[in-house]
Short mmCIF file of C-alpha atoms in Angstrom, two decimals:
data_model
loop_
_atom_site.label_atom_id
_atom_site.label_comp_id
_atom_site.label_asym_id
_atom_site.label_seq_id
_atom_site.Cartn_x
_atom_site.Cartn_y
_atom_site.Cartn_z
CA MET A 1 0.00 0.00 0.00
CA SER A 2 3.02 2.32 -0.08
CA ASP A 3 1.82 3.74 -3.40
CA TYR A 4 -1.23 5.15 -1.62
CA LEU A 5 0.57 7.29 0.92
CA VAL A 6 -0.42 10.94 0.78
CA HIS A 7 2.44 12.59 -1.07
CA GLN A 8 3.64 15.88 0.31
CA GLY A 9 2.34 18.90 -1.53
CA ARG A 10 0.12 16.79 -3.81
CA ASN A 11 -3.05 16.25 -1.75
CA GLY A 12 -4.94 19.41 -2.62
CA PHE A 13 -3.22 21.71 -0.13
CA PRO A 14 0.38 22.88 0.33
CA ASP A 15 2.24 21.22 3.20
CA ARG A 16 3.97 24.37 4.41
CA LYS A 17 3.23 28.05 4.66
CA ASP A 18 4.55 29.77 1.54
CA LYS A 19 6.32 33.02 2.39
CA THR A 20 4.82 34.65 -0.70
CA MET A 21 1.29 34.22 0.64
CA LEU A 22 -0.56 37.05 2.30
CA ASP A 23 -0.52 37.37 6.08
CA ALA A 24 -3.32 39.86 6.69
CA LYS A 25 -6.67 38.40 7.68
CA ALA A 26 -9.76 39.36 5.76
CA GLY A 27 -13.19 40.09 7.15
CA THR A 28 -16.01 37.65 6.57
CA ILE A 29 -16.35 36.50 3.00
CA ALA A 30 -19.55 34.50 3.53
CA THR A 31 -22.38 35.99 1.48
CA PRO A 32 -25.82 34.81 0.38
CA LEU A 33 -26.10 32.87 -2.85
CA ARG A 34 -27.42 34.96 -5.75
CA LEU A 35 -27.75 32.09 -8.21
CA PRO A 36 -30.43 29.38 -8.35
CA THR A 37 -29.40 26.18 -6.59
CA SER A 38 -29.97 24.36 -9.89
CA THR A 39 -26.84 26.06 -11.26
CA ARG A 40 -24.27 23.40 -12.18
CA LEU A 41 -21.01 22.84 -13.99
CA GLY A 42 -20.97 21.59 -17.55
CA PRO A 43 -18.09 19.89 -19.39
CA ILE A 44 -14.54 21.10 -18.91
CA HIS A 45 -12.38 21.56 -22.02
CA ILE A 46 -8.70 20.65 -21.72
CA ARG A 47 -5.80 20.61 -24.16
CA VAL A 48 -3.54 17.50 -24.16
CA THR A 49 -0.57 16.42 -26.23
CA ASP A 50 -1.56 12.95 -27.40
CA VAL A 51 -4.68 10.75 -27.73
CA ALA A 52 -3.16 7.55 -26.35
CA ARG A 53 -1.54 9.30 -23.38
CA ALA A 54 -4.80 11.05 -22.58
CA LEU A 55 -6.99 7.94 -22.76
CA ALA A 56 -4.53 5.99 -20.59
CA ILE A 57 -5.60 8.17 -17.66
CA TRP A 58 -8.97 9.76 -18.42
CA ARG A 59 -10.56 6.56 -19.73
CA ASP A 60 -8.57 3.69 -18.20
CA VAL A 61 -7.90 5.10 -14.72
CA VAL A 62 -10.48 7.82 -14.13
CA GLY A 63 -13.06 5.53 -15.71
CA LEU A 64 -14.84 7.84 -18.15
CA ALA A 65 -16.24 6.40 -21.38
CA LEU A 66 -15.12 7.71 -24.76
CA LEU A 67 -18.40 9.03 -26.16
CA ALA A 68 -17.07 10.56 -29.38
CA SER A 69 -13.82 11.17 -31.22
CA ASP A 70 -14.16 13.59 -34.09
CA ASN A 71 -13.35 17.11 -35.23
CA GLY A 72 -10.04 16.97 -33.39
CA LYS A 73 -11.44 16.30 -29.95
CA LEU A 74 -12.24 13.47 -27.55
CA VAL A 75 -15.53 13.64 -25.66
CA LEU A 76 -15.58 11.58 -22.46
CA GLY A 77 -18.38 11.12 -19.96
CA VAL A 78 -20.90 8.70 -18.49
CA GLY A 79 -23.91 7.29 -20.31
CA THR A 80 -24.70 9.96 -22.88
CA THR A 81 -23.53 12.86 -20.70
CA PRO A 82 -20.25 14.58 -21.70
CA LEU A 83 -18.07 15.62 -18.77
CA VAL A 84 -14.56 16.17 -20.15
CA VAL A 85 -13.61 17.30 -23.67
CA LEU A 86 -9.97 16.78 -24.61
CA TYR A 87 -8.17 18.49 -27.51
CA PRO A 88 -5.03 16.58 -28.59
CA GLY A 89 -2.18 18.38 -30.29
CA ALA A 90 -0.73 20.54 -27.51
CA ASP A 91 2.89 21.45 -28.16
CA ALA A 92 4.04 20.67 -24.61
CA PRO A 93 2.79 19.36 -21.26
CA VAL A 94 1.42 21.69 -18.59
CA THR A 95 3.95 24.38 -17.73
CA ALA A 96 4.84 24.44 -14.04
CA ASN A 97 4.09 27.55 -11.97
CA THR A 98 1.64 29.09 -14.41
CA LEU A 99 -1.96 30.20 -14.15
CA GLY A 100 -4.69 27.87 -15.35
CA LEU A 101 -6.16 24.60 -14.16
CA TYR A 102 -5.17 23.22 -10.76
CA HIS A 103 -7.60 20.33 -11.01
CA VAL A 104 -11.06 19.33 -12.11
CA ALA A 105 -13.05 17.34 -9.57
CA ILE A 106 -15.19 14.47 -10.79
CA HIS A 107 -17.76 13.62 -8.13
CA VAL A 108 -18.98 10.02 -7.86
CA PRO A 109 -22.36 8.94 -6.42
CA THR A 110 -21.17 6.30 -3.90
CA ARG A 111 -18.14 5.46 -1.79
CA ARG A 112 -17.85 2.15 -3.64
CA ASP A 113 -17.32 4.18 -6.84
CA LEU A 114 -14.43 5.97 -5.12
CA ALA A 115 -12.96 2.62 -4.06
CA ARG A 116 -13.24 1.35 -7.63
CA ALA A 117 -11.33 4.41 -8.84
CA LEU A 118 -8.56 3.67 -6.33
CA ASN A 119 -8.53 0.07 -7.50
CA ARG A 120 -8.24 1.12 -11.16
CA ALA A 121 -5.28 3.32 -10.28
CA ALA A 122 -3.60 0.45 -8.43
CA TYR A 123 -4.19 -1.89 -11.35
CA ALA A 124 -2.62 0.65 -13.74
CA GLY A 125 0.28 1.46 -11.41
CA VAL A 126 -0.74 5.12 -11.14
CA ARG A 127 0.13 6.88 -7.90
CA VAL A 128 -2.65 8.83 -6.20
CA SER A 129 -3.02 10.94 -3.06
CA PRO A 130 -6.06 9.83 -1.02
CA THR A 131 -7.18 12.72 1.20
CA ASP A 132 -9.98 13.09 3.74
CA HIS A 133 -11.39 16.65 3.56
CA LEU A 134 -14.20 15.81 6.03
CA VAL A 135 -16.82 17.25 3.67
CA SER A 136 -15.51 14.83 1.04
CA GLU A 137 -13.04 12.04 0.42
CA ALA A 138 -10.78 12.59 -2.56
CA LEU A 139 -8.22 10.87 -4.74
CA TYR A 140 -5.75 13.22 -6.43
CA LEU A 141 -3.88 12.24 -9.57
CA TRP A 142 -2.58 13.79 -12.78
CA ASP A 143 -2.80 12.85 -16.42
CA LEU A 144 0.44 12.29 -18.33
CA ASP A 145 0.52 15.97 -19.38
CA GLY A 146 0.18 17.25 -15.82
CA ASN A 147 -3.51 18.18 -15.86
CA GLY A 148 -4.82 17.81 -12.32
CA ILE A 149 -7.70 15.46 -11.52
CA GLU A 150 -9.63 14.90 -8.31
CA ILE A 151 -12.08 12.03 -7.90
CA THR A 152 -14.40 12.85 -5.03
CA PHE A 153 -17.15 11.32 -2.92
CA GLU A 154 -19.07 14.02 -1.05
CA THR A 155 -19.66 13.57 2.69
CA PRO A 156 -21.04 16.91 3.96
CA TRP A 157 -22.97 15.20 6.75
CA ARG A 158 -19.68 14.54 8.57
CA GLY A 159 -18.95 18.22 9.26
CA ARG A 160 -18.02 21.53 7.71
CA PHE A 161 -15.16 23.93 7.09
CA VAL A 162 -15.09 27.02 9.29
CA GLU A 163 -14.10 30.50 8.21
CA ASN A 164 -10.65 30.47 9.74
CA ASP A 165 -7.34 31.54 8.23
CA GLU A 166 -5.81 28.25 9.40
CA LEU A 167 -8.08 26.34 6.97
CA MET A 168 -9.79 24.18 9.58
CA ALA A 169 -12.88 22.00 9.63
CA ILE A 170 -15.10 20.81 12.45
CA THR A 171 -17.03 17.57 12.75
CA THR A 172 -20.76 17.44 13.50
CA ASP A 173 -19.95 16.55 17.12
CA GLY A 174 -17.66 19.59 17.48
CA LYS A 175 -14.23 18.01 17.08
CA PRO A 176 -11.54 19.87 15.10
CA HIS A 177 -10.38 18.34 11.82
CA SER A 178 -7.62 19.63 9.56
CA GLY A 179 -9.68 18.89 6.46
CA ARG A 180 -6.66 17.20 4.86
CA GLU A 181 -6.12 13.91 6.66
CA PRO A 182 -5.13 10.66 4.91
CA ILE A 183 -8.01 8.36 3.99
CA ASP A 184 -8.29 5.01 5.76
CA ILE A 185 -7.29 2.98 2.69
CA SER A 186 -8.22 -0.39 4.20
CA GLY A 187 -11.65 0.94 5.07
CA LEU A 188 -12.12 2.40 1.61
CA LEU A 189 -11.09 -0.79 -0.17
CA ALA A 190 -13.45 -2.75 2.09
CA GLU A 191 -16.21 -1.15 0.02
CA LEU A 192 -15.20 -3.62 -2.69
CA ASP A 193 -15.92 -6.72 -0.60
CA ASP A 194 -18.25 -8.95 -2.63
CA ASP A 195 -18.17 -6.41 -5.49
CA ALA A 196 -18.84 -8.20 -8.76
CA ASP A 197 -17.05 -5.46 -10.73
CA PRO A 198 -14.19 -4.03 -8.61
CA LEU A 199 -12.66 -2.28 -11.64
CA GLY A 200 -16.01 -0.92 -12.82
CA VAL A 201 -16.05 2.40 -14.63
CA MET A 202 -17.76 5.64 -13.62
CA PRO A 203 -21.53 5.15 -13.29
CA GLU A 204 -24.50 7.28 -14.23
CA GLY A 205 -24.77 10.14 -11.75
CA THR A 206 -21.08 10.98 -11.95
CA ARG A 207 -20.68 14.72 -12.55
CA ILE A 208 -18.21 17.59 -12.67
CA GLY A 209 -18.41 18.68 -9.06
CA HIS A 210 -15.96 21.56 -8.96
CA VAL A 211 -13.16 23.29 -10.83
CA HIS A 212 -10.07 24.60 -9.02
CA VAL A 213 -7.81 27.12 -10.78
CA HIS A 214 -4.54 28.94 -10.23
CA VAL A 215 -4.94 32.73 -9.97
CA ASP A 216 -2.62 35.62 -9.18
CA ASP A 217 -4.81 37.61 -6.77
CA LEU A 218 -7.14 36.09 -4.17
CA ASP A 219 -9.22 39.21 -3.64
CA ALA A 220 -9.77 39.80 -7.35
CA ALA A 221 -10.78 36.15 -7.79
CA MET A 222 -13.21 36.30 -4.87
CA HIS A 223 -14.73 39.50 -6.23
CA PHE A 224 -15.25 37.82 -9.61
CA TYR A 225 -16.62 34.47 -8.50
CA ARG A 226 -18.67 35.73 -5.56
CA ASP A 227 -19.72 39.30 -6.32
CA GLN A 228 -19.94 39.16 -10.12
CA LEU A 229 -20.99 35.60 -10.89
CA GLY A 230 -23.08 35.38 -7.73
CA PHE A 231 -21.85 32.26 -5.94
CA ALA A 232 -21.85 32.24 -2.14
CA GLY A 233 -18.49 33.07 -0.59
CA GLN A 234 -17.36 30.15 1.55
CA LEU A 235 -13.78 30.64 2.73
CA LEU A 236 -10.64 32.57 2.03
CA SER A 237 -7.40 31.55 3.71
CA ARG A 238 -4.64 34.03 3.06
CA ARG A 239 -2.25 31.92 5.09
CA TYR A 240 -2.74 29.02 2.69
CA GLY A 241 -3.38 31.21 -0.35
CA MET A 242 -6.73 29.71 -1.24
CA GLY A 243 -10.38 30.73 -1.51
CA ASP A 244 -13.59 29.16 -2.72
CA VAL A 245 -17.26 29.73 -3.44
CA ALA A 246 -20.24 27.40 -3.28
CA LEU A 247 -23.91 26.96 -3.94
CA ASP A 248 -25.90 26.41 -0.75
CA TYR A 249 -23.97 23.37 0.47
CA ALA A 250 -20.44 22.06 0.92
CA PRO A 251 -18.12 21.24 -0.74
CA HIS A 252 -17.29 24.11 -3.06
CA ILE A 253 -18.20 24.43 -6.73
CA LEU A 254 -15.28 26.72 -7.68
CA ALA A 255 -11.96 27.19 -5.90
CA PHE A 256 -8.84 29.24 -6.59
CA ASN A 257 -5.33 29.51 -5.19
CA ILE A 258 -2.05 31.39 -5.59
CA TRP A 259 0.17 28.34 -5.20
CA ALA A 260 1.74 28.88 -8.62
CA GLY A 261 3.14 32.16 -7.26
CA ARG A 262 1.88 35.69 -6.70
CA ASN A 263 3.11 36.82 -10.13
CA ALA A 264 2.57 33.57 -12.02
CA PRO A 265 2.43 34.02 -15.82
CA ARG A 266 -0.16 32.71 -18.23
CA PRO A 267 0.85 29.41 -19.87
CA ALA A 268 1.86 29.32 -23.52
CA ASP A 269 -1.13 29.27 -25.88
CA ARG A 270 -0.39 25.78 -27.21
CA ALA A 271 0.69 24.13 -23.95
CA ALA A 272 -1.51 21.46 -22.37
CA GLY A 273 -4.01 22.75 -19.84
CA LEU A 274 -7.36 24.44 -19.45
CA ARG A 275 -9.14 25.82 -22.52
CA TRP A 276 -12.38 26.69 -20.74
CA TYR A 277 -14.98 25.27 -18.39
CA GLU A 278 -18.75 25.68 -18.42
CA ILE A 279 -21.26 26.98 -15.87
CA ILE A 280 -24.84 26.04 -16.70
CA LEU A 281 -27.65 28.35 -15.57
CA PRO A 282 -31.33 27.35 -15.56
CA ASP A 283 -32.80 30.31 -17.47
CA ASP A 284 -32.22 33.54 -19.41
CA ILE A 285 -33.33 35.71 -16.49
CA THR A 286 -30.44 34.42 -14.39
CA LEU A 287 -28.02 34.82 -17.30
CA ASN A 288 -29.06 38.45 -17.79
CA GLU A 289 -28.53 39.14 -14.08
CA VAL A 290 -25.02 37.67 -14.27
CA VAL A 291 -24.23 39.67 -17.41
CA SER A 292 -25.40 42.84 -15.69
CA ARG A 293 -23.11 42.26 -12.72
CA LEU A 294 -20.14 41.44 -14.96
CA GLU A 295 -20.61 44.50 -17.15
CA THR A 296 -21.14 46.78 -14.16
CA ALA A 297 -17.81 45.55 -12.79
CA GLY A 298 -16.12 46.22 -16.14
CA THR A 299 -15.51 42.56 -17.00
CA ALA A 300 -15.42 41.81 -20.73
CA VAL A 301 -18.32 39.66 -21.94
CA GLU A 302 -18.68 38.01 -25.36
CA ARG A 303 -22.12 36.89 -26.49
CA ILE A 304 -22.10 33.32 -27.83
CA ASP A 305 -24.73 30.73 -28.69
CA GLN A 306 -26.78 29.94 -25.55
CA GLY A 307 -24.84 32.32 -23.32
CA ILE A 308 -21.61 34.24 -22.87
CA ALA A 309 -17.85 33.73 -22.77
CA THR A 310 -15.68 35.56 -20.26
CA GLN A 311 -12.52 35.22 -18.17
CA ASP A 312 -11.68 35.54 -14.51
CA PRO A 313 -9.11 38.24 -13.58
CA ALA A 314 -6.27 35.72 -14.01
CA GLY A 315 -7.36 34.93 -17.58
CA ASN A 316 -8.96 31.54 -16.88
CA ALA A 317 -11.65 31.15 -19.54
CA LEU A 318 -15.21 30.06 -18.86
CA LYS A 319 -18.52 29.95 -20.69
CA ILE A 320 -21.79 30.66 -18.92
CA LEU A 321 -24.64 28.96 -20.71
CA VAL A 322 -28.36 28.38 -20.31
CA GLY A 323 -29.33 24.74 -20.32
#
């Protein structure tokens, strides 16, 4: 089981306090949600270097099905639902210490599905970082180009994160929890006892649960995702250089960090990494409200079919669509 030890610095949070991170504490960032709770994430679009290298992780380890392969892209998902769209032909892998995707989180419906994902990684010899966030259990891994992936089973009934610069959680019975403990691997794999398909792929109900990006300014990112888009502010830890926003429940739907560095550059245009991700709104009324907030704040908005295209202050691209 040595391959399943939580590797330092690779379990979703940095293992030490980075001297470049801010020290000053902010006031409360918690705000009411201004979007309908039916808001969700659509497919994420990612550039990769090679088809075979991409499928070796996204299909064979993550467990997504290849739904289509045409027009220079690979569409992967579950059933008939696309979740990840890959664009082969990148000139280079992900460039270290640049803005862009930190990871995309694929949320599974049951803990057995999480155990199956761990089992697929073991079978393929892929190292993962199993981490207990209290509000979820997660497996962190990377594709062969360095695109970050999190496979998550949500467990919000076990506790919650508290608005604290130390990035702490608390259980439902009031006990402190770091929110980044190692998972009990034996207990997780016990979910596969008597499983007829221990290497089974992602089932129906699997979804894109959250997107986590590198940014260069925590306050600007919080202003964009909370005040302009309208998500509820959840936490901002300047000590750890991370913030996030949510719908009306934990865990988060969008997160951002400055772990690539306070002055991190944009990646090269043709390097592997994030192209854009999608936020799906339920109706045109909500879309118009979002557009109004973005334009009032001076954020550039491009009208596209079914919605708009825009960027966060760090240049991470997203499309906001009605669907």
